[in-house]
Coordinates of N, CA and C in Angstrom, one line a residue:
Q1 N 0.8 -1.2 0.0 CA 0.0 0.0 0.0 C 0.8 1.3 0.0
D2 N 2.1 1.1 0.4 CA 2.9 2.3 0.4 C 3.5 2.7 -1.0
R3 N 3.3 1.8 -2.0 CA 3.8 2.1 -3.3 C 2.9 3.2 -4.0
P4 N 3.5 4.1 -4.8 CA 2.7 5.1 -5.4 C 1.6 4.5 -6.3
L5 N 0.5 5.3 -6.4 CA -0.6 4.8 -7.2 C -0.2 4.6 -8.7
A6 N 0.6 5.6 -9.2 CA 1.0 5.5 -10.6 C 1.8 4.2 -10.9
L7 N 2.6 3.8 -9.9 CA 3.4 2.6 -10.1 C 2.5 1.4 -10.1
R8 N 1.5 1.3 -9.2 CA 0.6 0.2 -9.1 C -0.2 0.1 -10.4
Q9 N -0.6 1.3 -11.0 CA -1.3 1.3 -12.2 C -0.5 0.8 -13.4
E10 N 0.8 1.2 -13.4 CA 1.7 0.7 -14.4 C 1.9 -0.8 -14.3
E11 N 2.1 -1.3 -13.1 CA 2.2 -2.7 -13.0 C 1.0 -3.5 -13.4
Q12 N -0.1 -3.0 -13.2 CA -1.4 -3.6 -13.6 C -1.4 -3.6 -15.1
L13 N -1.1 -2.5 -15.8 CA -1.1 -2.5 -17.2 C -0.1 -3.5 -17.8
V14 N 1.1 -3.6 -17.2 CA 2.1 -4.6 -17.6 C 1.5 -6.0 -17.5
R15 N 0.8 -6.3 -16.4 CA 0.3 -7.7 -16.3 C -0.8 -7.9 -17.3
M16 N -1.6 -7.0 -17.6 CA -2.7 -7.1 -18.6 C -2.1 -7.2 -20.0
A17 N -1.1 -6.4 -20.3 CA -0.5 -6.5 -21.6 C 0.2 -7.8 -21.8
D18 N 0.9 -8.3 -20.7 CA 1.5 -9.7 -20.8 C 0.5 -10.8 -21.0
A19 N -0.7 -10.5 -20.6 CA -1.8 -11.5 -20.7 C -2.4 -11.4 -22.1
G20 N -2.0 -10.4 -22.9 CA -2.5 -10.3 -24.3 C -3.5 -9.2 -24.5
D21 N -3.7 -8.3 -23.5 CA -4.7 -7.2 -23.7 C -4.0 -6.1 -24.5
I22 N -4.4 -5.9 -25.7 CA -3.8 -5.0 -26.6 C -4.0 -3.5 -26.1
S23 N -5.2 -3.3 -25.5 CA -5.5 -1.9 -25.1 C -4.5 -1.5 -24.0
S24 N -4.1 -2.4 -23.1 CA -3.1 -2.1 -22.1 C -1.8 -1.9 -22.7
R25 N -1.5 -2.7 -23.7 CA -0.2 -2.6 -24.4 C -0.1 -1.2 -25.1
I26 N -1.2 -0.8 -25.7 CA -1.2 0.5 -26.3 C -1.0 1.6 -25.3
Q27 N -1.6 1.5 -24.2 CA -1.5 2.6 -23.1 C -0.1 2.6 -22.6
L28 N 0.6 1.4 -22.4 CA 2.0 1.4 -22.0 C 2.9 2.1 -23.0
L29 N 2.6 1.9 -24.3 CA 3.4 2.5 -25.4 C 3.1 4.0 -25.5
I30 N 1.9 4.4 -25.2 CA 1.6 5.9 -25.2 C 2.4 6.5 -24.1
N31 N 2.4 5.8 -22.9 CA 3.2 6.4 -21.8 C 4.7 6.4 -22.1
A32 N 5.1 5.4 -22.9 CA 6.6 5.3 -23.2 C 7.0 6.5 -24.2
V33 N 6.2 6.7 -25.2 CA 6.5 7.8 -26.1 C 6.4 9.1 -25.5
G34 N 5.5 9.2 -24.5 CA 5.3 10.5 -23.8 C 6.6 10.8 -23.0
E35 N 7.2 9.8 -22.4 CA 8.4 10.0 -21.6 C 9.6 10.1 -22.5
N36 N 9.6 9.4 -23.7 CA 10.8 9.4 -24.5 C 10.3 9.5 -26.0
P37 N 10.0 10.7 -26.4 CA 9.4 10.9 -27.8 C 10.5 10.6 -28.9
D38 N 11.7 10.4 -28.6 CA 12.7 10.1 -29.6 C 13.0 8.6 -29.7
S39 N 12.1 7.7 -29.1 CA 12.3 6.3 -29.2 C 11.6 5.8 -30.5
F40 N 12.4 5.4 -31.5 CA 11.8 4.8 -32.7 C 11.0 3.6 -32.4
E41 N 11.6 2.7 -31.6 CA 11.0 1.4 -31.3 C 9.7 1.5 -30.7
D42 N 9.5 2.5 -29.8 CA 8.2 2.6 -29.1 C 7.2 3.2 -30.1
W43 N 7.6 4.2 -30.9 CA 6.6 4.7 -31.9 C 6.2 3.6 -32.9
W44 N 7.2 2.8 -33.3 CA 7.0 1.7 -34.3 C 6.0 0.7 -33.7
M45 N 6.2 0.3 -32.5 CA 5.3 -0.7 -31.8 C 4.0 -0.1 -31.6
L46 N 3.9 1.2 -31.2 CA 2.6 1.8 -31.0 C 1.8 1.8 -32.4
A47 N 2.5 2.2 -33.4 CA 1.8 2.2 -34.7 C 1.3 0.8 -35.1
R48 N 2.1 -0.2 -34.9 CA 1.7 -1.6 -35.3 C 0.5 -2.0 -34.4
S49 N 0.5 -1.6 -33.2 CA -0.6 -2.0 -32.2 C -1.9 -1.3 -32.7
Y50 N -1.8 0.0 -33.1 CA -3.0 0.7 -33.6 C -3.5 0.0 -34.8
S51 N -2.6 -0.4 -35.7 CA -3.0 -1.1 -36.9 C -3.7 -2.4 -36.6
A52 N -3.2 -3.1 -35.6 CA -3.8 -4.4 -35.2 C -5.3 -4.3 -34.8
I53 N -5.6 -3.1 -34.2 CA -7.0 -2.9 -33.8 C -7.8 -2.2 -34.8
G54 N -7.2 -1.8 -36.0 CA -8.0 -1.1 -37.0 C -8.1 0.4 -36.8
D55 N -7.3 0.9 -35.9 CA -7.3 2.4 -35.7 C -6.2 3.0 -36.7
H56 N -6.6 3.1 -37.9 CA -5.6 3.4 -38.9 C -5.2 4.9 -38.9
A57 N -6.1 5.8 -38.4 CA -5.7 7.2 -38.3 C -4.6 7.4 -37.2
S58 N -4.8 6.7 -36.1 CA -3.8 6.8 -35.0 C -2.5 6.1 -35.4
A59 N -2.7 5.0 -36.2 CA -1.5 4.3 -36.7 C -0.7 5.2 -37.6
A60 N -1.4 5.9 -38.5 CA -0.7 6.8 -39.4 C 0.1 7.8 -38.7
D61 N -0.5 8.4 -37.6 CA 0.2 9.4 -36.8 C 1.4 8.8 -36.2
A62 N 1.3 7.6 -35.6 CA 2.5 7.0 -35.0 C 3.5 6.6 -36.0
Y63 N 3.1 6.1 -37.1 CA 4.1 5.8 -38.2 C 4.8 7.0 -38.6
R64 N 4.1 8.2 -38.7 CA 4.8 9.4 -39.1 C 5.9 9.8 -38.1
N65 N 5.6 9.6 -36.9 CA 6.6 9.9 -35.9 C 7.8 8.9 -36.0
A66 N 7.5 7.7 -36.2 CA 8.5 6.7 -36.4 C 9.4 7.0 -37.6
S67 N 8.7 7.4 -38.7 CA 9.5 7.6 -39.9 C 10.4 8.8 -39.8
N68 N 10.0 9.8 -38.9 CA 10.9 11.0 -38.7 C 12.1 10.6 -38.0
L69 N 12.1 9.4 -37.3 CA 13.3 9.0 -36.5 C 14.0 7.8 -37.2
A70 N 13.6 7.5 -38.4 CA 14.1 6.2 -39.0 C 15.0 6.5 -40.2
D71 N 15.3 7.7 -40.5 CA 16.2 8.0 -41.6 C 15.7 7.5 -42.9
D72 N 14.4 7.7 -43.1 CA 13.7 7.3 -44.4 C 13.9 5.8 -44.7
R73 N 13.8 4.9 -43.7 CA 13.8 3.5 -44.0 C 12.6 3.1 -44.9
P74 N 12.8 2.4 -45.9 CA 11.7 2.1 -46.9 C 10.5 1.4 -46.2
G75 N 10.8 0.4 -45.3 CA 9.7 -0.3 -44.7 C 8.8 0.5 -43.8
V76 N 9.5 1.5 -43.2 CA 8.7 2.4 -42.3 C 7.9 3.4 -43.1
L77 N 8.5 3.9 -44.2 CA 7.7 4.8 -45.0 C 6.6 4.1 -45.7
S78 N 6.8 2.9 -46.1 CA 5.7 2.1 -46.8 C 4.6 1.9 -45.8
A79 N 4.9 1.5 -44.6 CA 3.8 1.3 -43.6 C 3.1 2.6 -43.3
Y80 N 3.8 3.7 -43.3 CA 3.2 5.0 -43.0 C 2.2 5.3 -44.1
A81 N 2.6 5.2 -45.4 CA 1.8 5.5 -46.5 C 0.6 4.6 -46.6
E82 N 0.8 3.3 -46.2 CA -0.4 2.4 -46.2 C -1.4 2.7 -45.2
A83 N -0.9 3.1 -44.0 CA -1.8 3.5 -42.9 C -2.6 4.8 -43.3
M84 N -2.0 5.7 -44.0 CA -2.7 6.9 -44.5 C -3.8 6.4 -45.5
T85 N -3.5 5.5 -46.3 CA -4.5 5.0 -47.3 C -5.6 4.3 -46.6
L86 N -5.3 3.4 -45.7 CA -6.4 2.7 -44.9 C -7.3 3.7 -44.1
A87 N -6.6 4.7 -43.6 CA -7.4 5.7 -42.8 C -8.3 6.6 -43.7
N88 N -7.9 6.6 -45.0 CA -8.7 7.3 -46.0 C -9.7 6.4 -46.7
G89 N -10.2 5.4 -46.1 CA -11.2 4.5 -46.7 C -10.6 3.7 -47.8
N90 N -9.3 3.3 -47.8 CA -8.6 2.6 -48.8 C -8.5 3.3 -50.1
K91 N -8.7 4.6 -50.1 CA -8.4 5.4 -51.3 C -7.0 6.1 -51.1
V92 N -6.2 5.9 -52.1 CA -4.8 6.4 -51.9 C -4.7 7.9 -52.0
P93 N -4.4 8.6 -50.9 CA -4.3 10.0 -50.9 C -3.0 10.5 -51.6
S94 N -3.0 11.7 -52.1 CA -1.9 12.2 -52.8 C -0.6 12.1 -52.1
A95 N -0.6 12.4 -50.8 CA 0.6 12.3 -50.0 C 1.2 10.9 -49.9
A96 N 0.3 9.9 -49.8 CA 0.7 8.5 -49.8 C 1.2 8.1 -51.1
R97 N 0.6 8.6 -52.2 CA 1.1 8.2 -53.5 C 2.5 8.7 -53.8
V98 N 2.8 9.9 -53.3 CA 4.1 10.5 -53.5 C 5.2 9.5 -52.8
I99 N 4.8 9.1 -51.6 CA 5.7 8.2 -50.9 C 5.9 6.8 -51.7
F100 N 4.7 6.3 -52.1 CA 4.7 5.0 -52.8 C 5.6 5.1 -54.1
E101 N 5.4 6.2 -54.8 CA 6.1 6.3 -56.1 C 7.6 6.4 -55.8
Q102 N 8.0 7.1 -54.8 CA 9.4 7.2 -54.4 C 10.0 5.8 -54.1
L103 N 9.2 5.1 -53.3 CA 9.7 3.8 -52.9 C 9.7 2.8 -54.0
A104 N 8.8 2.9 -54.9 CA 8.8 2.0 -56.1 C 9.9 2.3 -57.0
R105 N 10.3 3.6 -57.1 CA 11.4 4.0 -58.0 C 12.7 3.6 -57.4
D106 N 12.9 3.8 -56.1 CA 14.2 3.6 -55.5 C 14.4 2.2 -54.9
N107 N 13.3 1.5 -54.6 CA 13.5 0.2 -53.9 C 12.7 -0.9 -54.5
A108 N 11.8 -0.6 -55.5 CA 10.9 -1.6 -56.0 C 10.1 -2.2 -54.9
D109 N 9.7 -1.4 -54.0 CA 8.9 -2.0 -52.8 C 7.6 -2.6 -53.3
P110 N 7.3 -3.9 -52.9 CA 6.1 -4.5 -53.4 C 4.8 -3.8 -52.9
R111 N 4.8 -3.4 -51.7 CA 3.6 -2.7 -51.2 C 3.4 -1.4 -51.9
A112 N 4.4 -0.7 -52.2 CA 4.3 0.6 -52.9 C 3.8 0.3 -54.3
R113 N 4.3 -0.7 -55.0 CA 3.8 -1.1 -56.3 C 2.3 -1.4 -56.3
Y114 N 1.9 -2.2 -55.3 CA 0.5 -2.6 -55.2 C -0.4 -1.3 -55.1
Y115 N 0.0 -0.4 -54.2 CA -0.9 0.8 -54.0 C -0.8 1.8 -55.1
I116 N 0.3 1.8 -55.9 CA 0.3 2.7 -57.1 C -0.7 2.2 -58.1
A117 N -0.8 0.8 -58.2 CA -1.8 0.3 -59.1 C -3.2 0.5 -58.6
L118 N -3.4 0.4 -57.3 CA -4.7 0.7 -56.8 C -5.1 2.2 -57.1
A119 N -4.1 3.1 -56.9 CA -4.4 4.5 -57.2 C -4.8 4.7 -58.6
K120 N -4.2 4.0 -59.5 CA -4.5 4.1 -60.9 C -5.9 3.6 -61.2
A121 N -6.3 2.5 -60.5 CA -7.7 1.9 -60.6 C -8.7 3.0 -60.1
Q122 N -8.3 3.6 -59.0 CA -9.3 4.6 -58.5 C -9.4 5.8 -59.3
A123 N -8.4 6.1 -60.1 CA -8.4 7.2 -61.1 C -9.0 6.8 -62.4
Q124 N -9.6 5.6 -62.5 CA -10.3 5.1 -63.7 C -9.3 4.6 -64.7
N125 N -8.0 4.5 -64.4 CA -7.0 4.0 -65.4 C -6.9 2.5 -65.2
F126 N -7.9 1.8 -65.6 CA -8.0 0.4 -65.3 C -7.0 -0.5 -66.0
E127 N -6.7 -0.2 -67.2 CA -5.7 -1.1 -68.0 C -4.3 -0.9 -67.3
A128 N -4.0 0.3 -67.0 CA -2.7 0.5 -66.3 C -2.6 -0.2 -65.0
A129 N -3.7 -0.2 -64.3 CA -3.8 -0.8 -62.9 C -3.5 -2.3 -63.0
I130 N -4.3 -2.9 -63.9 CA -4.2 -4.4 -64.0 C -2.8 -4.8 -64.6
A131 N -2.2 -4.0 -65.5 CA -0.9 -4.2 -66.0 C 0.1 -4.2 -64.9
D132 N 0.0 -3.2 -64.0 CA 0.9 -3.1 -62.8 C 0.8 -4.3 -61.9
W133 N -0.4 -4.7 -61.6 CA -0.6 -5.8 -60.7 C -0.1 -7.1 -61.3
V134 N -0.3 -7.3 -62.6 CA 0.3 -8.5 -63.3 C 1.8 -8.5 -63.3
A135 N 2.4 -7.3 -63.5 CA 3.9 -7.2 -63.4 C 4.4 -7.6 -62.0
L136 N 3.6 -7.1 -61.0 CA 4.0 -7.4 -59.6 C 3.9 -8.9 -59.4
A137 N 2.8 -9.5 -59.9 CA 2.6 -10.9 -59.7 C 3.7 -11.7 -60.4
N138 N 4.0 -11.3 -61.6 CA 5.0 -12.1 -62.4 C 6.4 -12.0 -61.7
E139 N 6.7 -10.9 -61.0 CA 8.0 -10.7 -60.5 C 8.1 -11.1 -59.0
S140 N 7.0 -11.7 -58.5 CA 7.0 -12.1 -57.1 C 7.0 -13.6 -56.9
Q141 N 7.5 -14.1 -55.8 CA 7.5 -15.5 -55.5 C 6.0 -15.9 -55.3
P142 N 5.6 -17.1 -55.8 CA 4.2 -17.5 -55.7 C 3.7 -17.5 -54.2
D143 N 4.6 -17.7 -53.3 CA 4.1 -17.7 -51.9 C 4.4 -16.4 -51.1
A144 N 4.7 -15.4 -51.9 CA 4.9 -14.0 -51.2 C 3.6 -13.6 -50.5
P145 N 3.7 -13.0 -49.3 CA 2.5 -12.7 -48.5 C 1.5 -11.8 -49.2
W146 N 1.9 -11.0 -50.2 CA 1.0 -10.1 -50.9 C 0.3 -10.7 -52.1
M147 N 0.7 -11.9 -52.5 CA 0.2 -12.5 -53.7 C -1.3 -12.8 -53.6
P148 N -1.9 -13.3 -52.5 CA -3.3 -13.5 -52.5 C -4.1 -12.2 -52.8
L149 N -3.7 -11.1 -52.3 CA -4.3 -9.8 -52.5 C -4.2 -9.3 -53.9
V150 N -3.0 -9.5 -54.5 CA -2.7 -9.1 -55.9 C -3.5 -9.9 -56.8
R151 N -3.6 -11.3 -56.6 CA -4.3 -12.1 -57.5 C -5.8 -11.8 -57.4
R152 N -6.3 -11.5 -56.2 CA -7.7 -11.2 -56.0 C -8.1 -9.9 -56.8
D153 N -7.2 -8.9 -56.8 CA -7.5 -7.7 -57.5 C -7.4 -7.9 -59.0
I154 N -6.5 -8.7 -59.4 CA -6.4 -9.0 -60.9 C -7.7 -9.7 -61.3
T155 N -8.1 -10.6 -60.5 CA -9.3 -11.4 -60.8 C -10.5 -10.4 -60.9
N156 N -10.6 -9.6 -59.9 CA -11.8 -8.6 -59.9 C -11.7 -7.6 -61.0
M157 N -10.5 -7.2 -61.4 CA -10.4 -6.2 -62.5 C -10.7 -6.9 -63.8
A158 N -10.3 -8.1 -64.0 CA -10.6 -8.9 -65.2 C -12.1 -9.0 -65.3
R159 N -12.8 -9.2 -64.2 CA -14.3 -9.3 -64.2 C -14.9 -8.0 -64.6
F160 N -14.3 -6.9 -64.0 CA -14.8 -5.5 -64.3 C -14.6 -5.2 -65.8
L161 N -13.5 -5.6 -66.3 CA -13.2 -5.3 -67.7 C -13.8 -6.3 -68.7
K162 N -14.5 -7.3 -68.1 CA -15.0 -8.4 -69.0 C -14.0 -9.0 -69.8
R163 N -12.9 -9.4 -69.2 CA -11.7 -10.0 -69.9 C -11.5 -11.4 -69.3
D164 N -10.9 -12.3 -70.0 CA -10.6 -13.6 -69.6 C -9.4 -13.5 -68.6
V165 N -9.6 -14.0 -67.3 CA -8.6 -13.8 -66.3 C -7.4 -14.6 -66.7
T166 N -7.5 -15.6 -67.5 CA -6.2 -16.4 -67.8 C -5.3 -15.6 -68.7
E167 N -5.8 -14.5 -69.3 CA -5.0 -13.6 -70.1 C -4.0 -12.9 -69.2
F168 N -4.4 -12.7 -67.9 CA -3.5 -12.1 -66.9 C -2.9 -13.1 -66.0
L169 N -3.6 -14.1 -65.6 CA -3.1 -15.2 -64.7 C -3.2 -16.5 -65.4
P170 N -2.2 -16.9 -66.2 CA -2.3 -18.2 -66.9 C -2.5 -19.4 -66.0
D171 N -2.1 -19.2 -64.7 CA -2.3 -20.3 -63.8 C -3.5 -20.1 -62.9
A172 N -4.5 -19.3 -63.4 CA -5.7 -19.0 -62.6 C -6.3 -20.3 -62.1
T173 N -6.7 -20.3 -60.8 CA -7.4 -21.5 -60.2 C -8.9 -21.5 -60.7
P174 N -9.5 -22.7 -60.5 CA -10.9 -22.7 -60.9 C -11.8 -21.7 -60.1
D175 N -11.5 -21.4 -58.9 CA -12.2 -20.4 -58.1 C -12.0 -19.0 -58.7
E176 N -10.8 -18.7 -59.1 CA -10.5 -17.4 -59.7 C -11.2 -17.3 -61.1
I177 N -11.2 -18.4 -61.8 CA -12.0 -18.3 -63.1 C -13.4 -18.1 -62.9
M178 N -14.0 -18.7 -61.9 CA -15.4 -18.5 -61.6 C -15.7 -17.1 -61.1
A179 N -14.8 -16.6 -60.2 CA -15.0 -15.3 -59.7 C -14.8 -14.2 -60.8
S180 N -14.0 -14.5 -61.8 CA -13.8 -13.5 -62.8 C -14.9 -13.5 -63.8
G181 N -15.7 -14.6 -63.9 CA -16.8 -14.7 -64.9 C -16.2 -14.8 -66.3
G182 N -14.9 -15.2 -66.3 CA -14.2 -15.2 -67.6 C -14.3 -16.5 -68.4
G183 N -14.9 -17.5 -67.9 CA -15.0 -18.7 -68.6 C -15.8 -19.8 -67.9
L184 N -16.0 -20.9 -68.5 CA -16.8 -22.0 -67.9 C -15.8 -23.1 -67.5
L185 N -16.1 -23.7 -66.3 CA -15.4 -24.9 -65.9 C -16.1 -26.1 -66.5
P186 N -15.4 -27.2 -66.6 CA -16.0 -28.4 -67.1 C -17.3 -28.8 -66.3
G187 N -18.3 -29.0 -67.0 CA -19.6 -29.4 -66.4 C -20.4 -28.2 -65.8
Q188 N -19.9 -27.0 -65.9 CA -20.6 -25.8 -65.4 C -21.5 -25.2 -66.4
V189 N -22.7 -24.9 -65.9 CA -23.7 -24.3 -66.8 C -23.4 -22.8 -67.0
A190 N -23.8 -22.2 -68.0 CA -23.4 -20.8 -68.3 C -23.9 -19.9 -67.3
E191 N -25.1 -20.1 -66.7 CA -25.7 -19.2 -65.7 C -24.8 -19.1 -64.5
G192 N -24.1 -20.1 -64.2 CA -23.3 -20.1 -63.0 C -22.0 -19.2 -63.2
A193 N -21.6 -19.1 -64.4 CA -20.4 -18.3 -64.6 C -20.7 -16.8 -64.9
A194 N -21.9 -16.5 -65.3 CA -22.2 -15.2 -65.7 C -22.2 -14.3 -64.5
S195 N -21.9 -13.0 -64.7 CA -22.0 -12.0 -63.6 C -23.5 -11.7 -63.3
P196 N -23.8 -11.2 -62.1 CA -25.2 -10.9 -61.8 C -25.8 -10.0 -62.9
E197 N -25.0 -9.0 -63.4 CA -25.6 -8.1 -64.3 C -25.9 -8.7 -65.7
Q198 N -25.2 -9.8 -66.0 CA -25.3 -10.5 -67.3 C -26.4 -11.5 -67.3
T199 N -26.8 -11.9 -66.1 CA -27.8 -13.0 -66.0 C -29.2 -12.4 -66.4
P200 N -29.9 -13.0 -67.4 CA -31.1 -12.4 -67.9 C -32.2 -12.3 -66.8
T201 N -32.3 -13.2 -65.9 CA -33.3 -13.1 -64.9 C -33.0 -12.2 -63.8
G202 N -31.7 -11.8 -63.7 CA -31.3 -11.0 -62.5 C -31.2 -11.8 -61.3
E203 N -31.3 -13.1 -61.4 CA -31.3 -14.0 -60.2 C -30.2 -15.1 -60.4
P204 N -28.9 -14.8 -60.3 CA -27.9 -15.8 -60.6 C -27.9 -16.9 -59.6
E205 N -27.5 -18.1 -60.0 CA -27.5 -19.2 -59.1 C -26.5 -19.1 -58.0
D206 N -25.4 -18.4 -58.2 CA -24.3 -18.4 -57.2 C -24.1 -17.0 -56.6
F207 N -24.4 -16.9 -55.3 CA -24.3 -15.7 -54.6 C -22.9 -15.1 -54.6
R208 N -21.9 -16.0 -54.7 CA -20.5 -15.6 -54.7 C -20.2 -14.6 -55.9
G209 N -21.0 -14.8 -57.0 CA -20.8 -13.8 -58.1 C -21.1 -12.4 -57.7
W210 N -22.1 -12.2 -56.8 CA -22.4 -10.9 -56.3 C -21.3 -10.3 -55.5
I211 N -20.7 -11.2 -54.7 CA -19.6 -10.8 -53.8 C -18.4 -10.3 -54.7
A212 N -18.1 -11.1 -55.8 CA -17.1 -10.8 -56.7 C -17.3 -9.4 -57.4
L213 N -18.6 -9.2 -57.8 CA -19.0 -8.0 -58.4 C -18.8 -6.8 -57.5
A214 N -19.1 -7.0 -56.2 CA -18.9 -5.9 -55.2 C -17.5 -5.6 -55.1
E215 N -16.6 -6.6 -55.0 CA -15.2 -6.4 -54.9 C -14.6 -5.7 -56.1
S216 N -15.1 -6.1 -57.3 CA -14.5 -5.4 -58.5 C -14.9 -3.9 -58.5
R217 N -16.2 -3.6 -58.1 CA -16.6 -2.2 -58.0 C -15.8 -1.5 -57.0
A218 N -15.6 -2.1 -55.8 CA -14.8 -1.4 -54.8 C -13.4 -1.2 -55.2
T219 N -12.8 -2.1 -55.9 CA -11.4 -1.9 -56.4 C -11.3 -0.8 -57.3
A220 N -12.4 -0.6 -58.1 CA -12.4 0.5 -59.1 C -12.8 1.8 -58.5
G221 N -13.1 1.8 -57.2 CA -13.5 3.0 -56.5 C -14.9 3.3 -56.5
D222 N -15.8 2.4 -57.0 CA -17.2 2.6 -57.0 C -17.8 2.0 -55.7
T223 N -17.7 2.8 -54.6 CA -18.1 2.3 -53.4 C -19.6 2.1 -53.3
E224 N -20.3 3.1 -53.9 CA -21.8 3.0 -53.9 C -22.3 1.8 -54.7
G225 N -21.7 1.6 -55.9 CA -22.0 0.4 -56.6 C -21.7 -0.9 -55.9
A226 N -20.6 -0.9 -55.2 CA -20.3 -2.1 -54.4 C -21.3 -2.4 -53.3
Q227 N -21.7 -1.3 -52.6 CA -22.7 -1.4 -51.6 C -24.0 -1.9 -52.1
Q228 N -24.4 -1.4 -53.3 CA -25.6 -1.9 -53.9 C -25.6 -3.3 -54.3
A229 N -24.5 -3.8 -54.8 CA -24.3 -5.2 -55.2 C -24.5 -6.1 -54.0
L230 N -23.9 -5.7 -52.8 CA -24.0 -6.5 -51.6 C -25.5 -6.4 -51.1
A231 N -26.1 -5.3 -51.2 CA -27.5 -5.1 -50.8 C -28.4 -6.1 -51.6
D232 N -28.2 -6.1 -52.9 CA -28.9 -7.0 -53.7 C -28.7 -8.5 -53.3
A233 N -27.4 -8.8 -53.0 CA -27.1 -10.2 -52.7 C -27.8 -10.5 -51.4
R234 N -27.8 -9.6 -50.4 CA -28.4 -9.9 -49.1 C -29.9 -10.1 -49.3
T235 N -30.5 -9.4 -50.2 CA -32.0 -9.6 -50.4 C -32.3 -10.9 -51.0
R236 N -31.4 -11.4 -52.0 CA -31.7 -12.6 -52.6 C -31.2 -13.9 -51.9
Y237 N -30.2 -13.7 -51.0 CA -29.6 -14.8 -50.3 C -29.5 -14.5 -48.8
Q238 N -30.7 -14.4 -48.2 CA -30.7 -14.0 -46.8 C -30.1 -15.0 -45.9
G239 N -30.0 -16.3 -46.3 CA -29.4 -17.3 -45.5 C -27.9 -17.5 -45.7
A240 N -27.4 -16.8 -46.7 CA -25.9 -17.1 -47.1 C -25.0 -16.3 -46.1

């Protein structure tokens, strides 16, 4: 009882953080950067912790402080620009694009290359966007952590452009071919492969087609259209 209250509170936060409570961990890191604002490691861990809970605006602010202490390390700048983008509703802001373009030019950073392509898609430059994603996919290892995201967006853009996905992904999986609406699988009826907008009845057999349509619209920056596709899907497939 003779220990100061602040010390007891700090010890409690440490115990809770050690037990996996991320809010306690964030509070400890806030205290740490308050006491030592020149600690790169504390700002970096605070930014990553904010990202883990989806608070991208706070993460961007913490990454900005970390980048100021990191001598322009590419990984830190890339994470900062990504956090700015996520905080902006996944739309690449001009400040983030400047960083991404610098990183792509100087370091061929995969994350930067991905978001530059996304920015092109959001600017309605669809052919350039898919070309950039294809180039990134071709130059990456198949098991690179960013490949599922890149392949998903190539598939969605192929669907949006009404192109055969195998033109861009020669090794496209059956699921990717179905999601792109670019062709029929053996034994598959035409209605199953068509996009919701192409189905004459407006009632496609496969609700996953509506999800793919929403994703392709979102990738292209058509948030309202994506929301409408999902709303239509929920109406038709209430149990899905």
